[in-house]
PDB file of C-alpha atoms in Angstrom:
ATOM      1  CA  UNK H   1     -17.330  22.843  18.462  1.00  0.00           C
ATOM      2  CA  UNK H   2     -14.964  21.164  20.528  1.00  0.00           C
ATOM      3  CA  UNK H   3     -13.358  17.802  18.997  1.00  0.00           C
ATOM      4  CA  UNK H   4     -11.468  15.568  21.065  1.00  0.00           C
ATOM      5  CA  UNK H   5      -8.074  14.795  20.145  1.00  0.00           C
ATOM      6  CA  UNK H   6      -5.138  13.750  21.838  1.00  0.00           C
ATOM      7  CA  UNK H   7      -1.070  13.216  21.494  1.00  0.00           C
ATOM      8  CA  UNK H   8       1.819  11.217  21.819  1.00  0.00           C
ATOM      9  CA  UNK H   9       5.201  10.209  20.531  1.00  0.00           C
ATOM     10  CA  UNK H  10       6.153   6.765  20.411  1.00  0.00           C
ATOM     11  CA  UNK H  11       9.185   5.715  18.706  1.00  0.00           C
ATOM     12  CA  UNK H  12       9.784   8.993  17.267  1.00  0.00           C
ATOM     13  CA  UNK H  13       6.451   9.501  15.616  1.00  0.00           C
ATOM     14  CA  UNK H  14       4.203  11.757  16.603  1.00  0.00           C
ATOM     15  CA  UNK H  15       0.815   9.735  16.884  1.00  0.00           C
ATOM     16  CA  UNK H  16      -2.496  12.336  16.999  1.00  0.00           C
ATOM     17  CA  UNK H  17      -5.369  10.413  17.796  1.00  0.00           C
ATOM     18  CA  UNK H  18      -9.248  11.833  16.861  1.00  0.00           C
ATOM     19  CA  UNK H  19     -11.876  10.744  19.041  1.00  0.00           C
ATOM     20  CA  UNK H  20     -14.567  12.393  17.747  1.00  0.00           C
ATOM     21  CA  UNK H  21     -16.269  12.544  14.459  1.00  0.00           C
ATOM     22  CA  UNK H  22     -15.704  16.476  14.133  1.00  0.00           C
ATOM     23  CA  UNK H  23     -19.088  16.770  11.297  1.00  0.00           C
ATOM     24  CA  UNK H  24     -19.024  19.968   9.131  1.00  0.00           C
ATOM     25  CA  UNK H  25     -18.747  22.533  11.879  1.00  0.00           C
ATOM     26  CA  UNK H  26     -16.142  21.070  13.679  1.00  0.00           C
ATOM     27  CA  UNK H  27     -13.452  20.343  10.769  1.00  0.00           C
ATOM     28  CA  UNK H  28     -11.820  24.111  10.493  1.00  0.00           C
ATOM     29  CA  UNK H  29     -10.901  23.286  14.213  1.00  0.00           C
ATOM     30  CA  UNK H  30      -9.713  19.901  14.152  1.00  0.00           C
ATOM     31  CA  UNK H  31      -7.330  20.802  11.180  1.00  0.00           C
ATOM     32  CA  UNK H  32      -5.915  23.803  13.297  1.00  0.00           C
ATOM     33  CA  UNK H  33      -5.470  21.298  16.105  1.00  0.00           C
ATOM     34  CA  UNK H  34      -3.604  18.924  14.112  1.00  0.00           C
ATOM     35  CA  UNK H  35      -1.674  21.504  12.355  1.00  0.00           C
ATOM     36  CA  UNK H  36      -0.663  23.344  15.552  1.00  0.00           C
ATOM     37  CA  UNK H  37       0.506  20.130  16.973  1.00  0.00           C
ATOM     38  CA  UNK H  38       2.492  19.383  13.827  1.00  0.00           C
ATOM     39  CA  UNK H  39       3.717  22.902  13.865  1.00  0.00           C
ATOM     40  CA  UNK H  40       4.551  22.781  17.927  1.00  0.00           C
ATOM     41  CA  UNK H  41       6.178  19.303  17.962  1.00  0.00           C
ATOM     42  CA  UNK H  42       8.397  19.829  14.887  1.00  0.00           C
ATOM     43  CA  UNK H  43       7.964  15.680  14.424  1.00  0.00           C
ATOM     44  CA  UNK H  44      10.216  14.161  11.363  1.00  0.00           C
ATOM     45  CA  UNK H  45       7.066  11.770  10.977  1.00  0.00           C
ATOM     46  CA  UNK H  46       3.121  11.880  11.669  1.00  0.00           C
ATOM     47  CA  UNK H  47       0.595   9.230  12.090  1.00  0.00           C
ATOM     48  CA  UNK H  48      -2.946  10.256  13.085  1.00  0.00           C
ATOM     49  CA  UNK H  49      -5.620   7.956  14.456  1.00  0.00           C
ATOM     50  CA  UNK H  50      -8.925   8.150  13.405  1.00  0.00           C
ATOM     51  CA  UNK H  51     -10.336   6.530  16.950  1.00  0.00           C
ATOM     52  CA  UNK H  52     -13.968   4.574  16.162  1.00  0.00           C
ATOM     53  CA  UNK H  53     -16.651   7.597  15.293  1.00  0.00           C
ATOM     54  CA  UNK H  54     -13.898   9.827  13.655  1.00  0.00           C
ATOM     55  CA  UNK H  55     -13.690   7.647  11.012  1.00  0.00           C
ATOM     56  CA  UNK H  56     -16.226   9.811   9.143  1.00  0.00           C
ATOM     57  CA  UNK H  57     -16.161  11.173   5.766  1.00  0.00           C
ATOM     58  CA  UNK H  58     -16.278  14.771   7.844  1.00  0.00           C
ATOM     59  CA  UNK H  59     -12.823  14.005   9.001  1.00  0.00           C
ATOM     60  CA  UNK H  60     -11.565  12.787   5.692  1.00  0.00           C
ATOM     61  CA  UNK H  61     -11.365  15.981   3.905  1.00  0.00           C
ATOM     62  CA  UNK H  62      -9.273  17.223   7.104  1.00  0.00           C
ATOM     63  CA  UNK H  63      -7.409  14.675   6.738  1.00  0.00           C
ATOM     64  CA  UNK H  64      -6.565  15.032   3.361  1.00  0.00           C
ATOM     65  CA  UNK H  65      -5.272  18.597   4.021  1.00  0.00           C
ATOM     66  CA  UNK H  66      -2.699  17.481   7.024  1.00  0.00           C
ATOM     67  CA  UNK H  67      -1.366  15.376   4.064  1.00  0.00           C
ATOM     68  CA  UNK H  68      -0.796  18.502   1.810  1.00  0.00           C
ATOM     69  CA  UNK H  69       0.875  20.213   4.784  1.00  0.00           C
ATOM     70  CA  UNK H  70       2.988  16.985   6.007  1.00  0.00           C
ATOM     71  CA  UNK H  71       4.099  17.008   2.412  1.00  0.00           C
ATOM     72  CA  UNK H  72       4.915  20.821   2.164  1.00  0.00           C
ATOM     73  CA  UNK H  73       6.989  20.402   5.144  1.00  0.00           C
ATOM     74  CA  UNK H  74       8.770  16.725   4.047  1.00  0.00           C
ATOM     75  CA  UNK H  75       7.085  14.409   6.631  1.00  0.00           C
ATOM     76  CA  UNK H  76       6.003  11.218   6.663  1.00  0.00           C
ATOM     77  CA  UNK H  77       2.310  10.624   7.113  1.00  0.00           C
ATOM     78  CA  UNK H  78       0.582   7.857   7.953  1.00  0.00           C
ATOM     79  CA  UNK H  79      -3.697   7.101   8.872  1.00  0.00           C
ATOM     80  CA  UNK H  80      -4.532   4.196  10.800  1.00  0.00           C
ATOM     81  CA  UNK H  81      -8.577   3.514  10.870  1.00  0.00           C
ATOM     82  CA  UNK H  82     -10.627   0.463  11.525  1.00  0.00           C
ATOM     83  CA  UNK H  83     -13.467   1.959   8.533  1.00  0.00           C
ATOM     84  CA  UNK H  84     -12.472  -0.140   5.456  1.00  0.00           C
ATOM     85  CA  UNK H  85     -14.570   2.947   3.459  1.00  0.00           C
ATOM     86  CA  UNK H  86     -12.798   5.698   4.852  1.00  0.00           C
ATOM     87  CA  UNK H  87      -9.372   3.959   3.678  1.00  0.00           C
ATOM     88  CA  UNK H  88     -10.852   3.868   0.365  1.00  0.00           C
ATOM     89  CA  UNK H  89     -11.808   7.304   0.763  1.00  0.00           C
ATOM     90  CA  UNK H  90      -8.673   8.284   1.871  1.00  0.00           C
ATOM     91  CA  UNK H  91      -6.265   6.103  -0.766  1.00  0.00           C
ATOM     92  CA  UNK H  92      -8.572   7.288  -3.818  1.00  0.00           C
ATOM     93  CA  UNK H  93      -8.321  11.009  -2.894  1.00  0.00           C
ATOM     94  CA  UNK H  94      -4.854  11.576  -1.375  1.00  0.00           C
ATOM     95  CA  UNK H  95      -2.570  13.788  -3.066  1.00  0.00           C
ATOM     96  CA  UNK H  96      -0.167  11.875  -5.343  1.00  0.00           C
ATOM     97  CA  UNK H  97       2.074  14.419  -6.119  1.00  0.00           C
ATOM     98  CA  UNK H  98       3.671  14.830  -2.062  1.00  0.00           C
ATOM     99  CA  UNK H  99       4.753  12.322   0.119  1.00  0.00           C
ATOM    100  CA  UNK H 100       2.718   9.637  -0.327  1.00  0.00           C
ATOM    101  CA  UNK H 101      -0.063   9.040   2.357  1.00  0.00           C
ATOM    102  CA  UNK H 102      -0.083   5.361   3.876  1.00  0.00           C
ATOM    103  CA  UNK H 103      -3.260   4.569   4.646  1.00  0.00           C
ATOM    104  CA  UNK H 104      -3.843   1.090   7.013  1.00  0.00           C
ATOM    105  CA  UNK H 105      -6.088  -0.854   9.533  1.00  0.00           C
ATOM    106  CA  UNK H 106      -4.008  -0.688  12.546  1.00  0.00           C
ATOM    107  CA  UNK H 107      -2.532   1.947  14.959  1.00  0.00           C
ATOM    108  CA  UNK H 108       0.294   0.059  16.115  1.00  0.00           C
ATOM    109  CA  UNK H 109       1.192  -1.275  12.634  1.00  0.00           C
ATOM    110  CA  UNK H 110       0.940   2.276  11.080  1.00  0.00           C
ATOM    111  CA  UNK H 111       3.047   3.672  14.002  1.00  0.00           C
ATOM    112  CA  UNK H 112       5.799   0.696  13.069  1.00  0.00           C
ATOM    113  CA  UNK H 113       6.112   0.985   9.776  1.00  0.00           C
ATOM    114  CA  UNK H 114       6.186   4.980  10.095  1.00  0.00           C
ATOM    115  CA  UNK H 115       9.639   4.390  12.997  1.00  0.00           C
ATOM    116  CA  UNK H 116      10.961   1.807  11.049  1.00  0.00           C
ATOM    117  CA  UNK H 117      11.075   4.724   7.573  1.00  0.00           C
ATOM    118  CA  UNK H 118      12.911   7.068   9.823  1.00  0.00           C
ATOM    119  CA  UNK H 119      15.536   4.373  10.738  1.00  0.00           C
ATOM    120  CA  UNK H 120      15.552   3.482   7.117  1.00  0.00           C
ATOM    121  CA  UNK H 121      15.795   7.189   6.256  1.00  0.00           C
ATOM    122  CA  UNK H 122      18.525   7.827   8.997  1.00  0.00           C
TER     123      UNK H 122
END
């Protein structure tokens, strides 16, 4: 199952966008994507992206687990999708005893609040 994703860092974040709604088959790989990326990159912050049909409930338990691991590793996470449900989803069910996971609406807003921690943090 291949799942389109793709990467970038902008302002010191590193933004992983999904593209793809990876369904039940697809979310082992998609969390080993995001994790290797995580792992590779070595980022102080993450946001991921959750591009149009990604915004699935498939991708929110994969989700969910990238916030366990940004946690065990002391990064900032953030989720920007457009699916009011998924946010929901995502805010009800998010582990409250890590980092806390910021969940909004906007890419560009998530990836501006997530620079302007680290400068804060700096």
């Amino acid at each position: 199952m291949a799942v389109m994703v793709s990467h970038a860092l902008e302002q010191g974040v590193l933004v992983v966008t999904v593209h793809d709604d990876p369904g039940i088959d697809g979310r082992a790989v998609l969390l080993a994507r995001i994790s290797d990326l995580v792992k590779g990159h070595a980022p102080t912050s993450l946001v991921l992206v959750l591009d149009g049909p990604a915004a699935a409930d498939s991708a929110v338990g994969v989700v969910l687990r990238v916030h366990r691991l940004c946690s065990r590793l002391g990064l900032v996470m953030s989720v920007a999708t457009h699916s009011a449900p998924v946010r929901r989803l995502l805010e009800a069910n998010a582990d409250a005893g890590g980092t806390r996971l910021v969940v909004l609406a906007r890419a560009d807003t998530a990836i501006r609040l997530t620079a302007a921690a680290l400068t804060a943090a700096a």
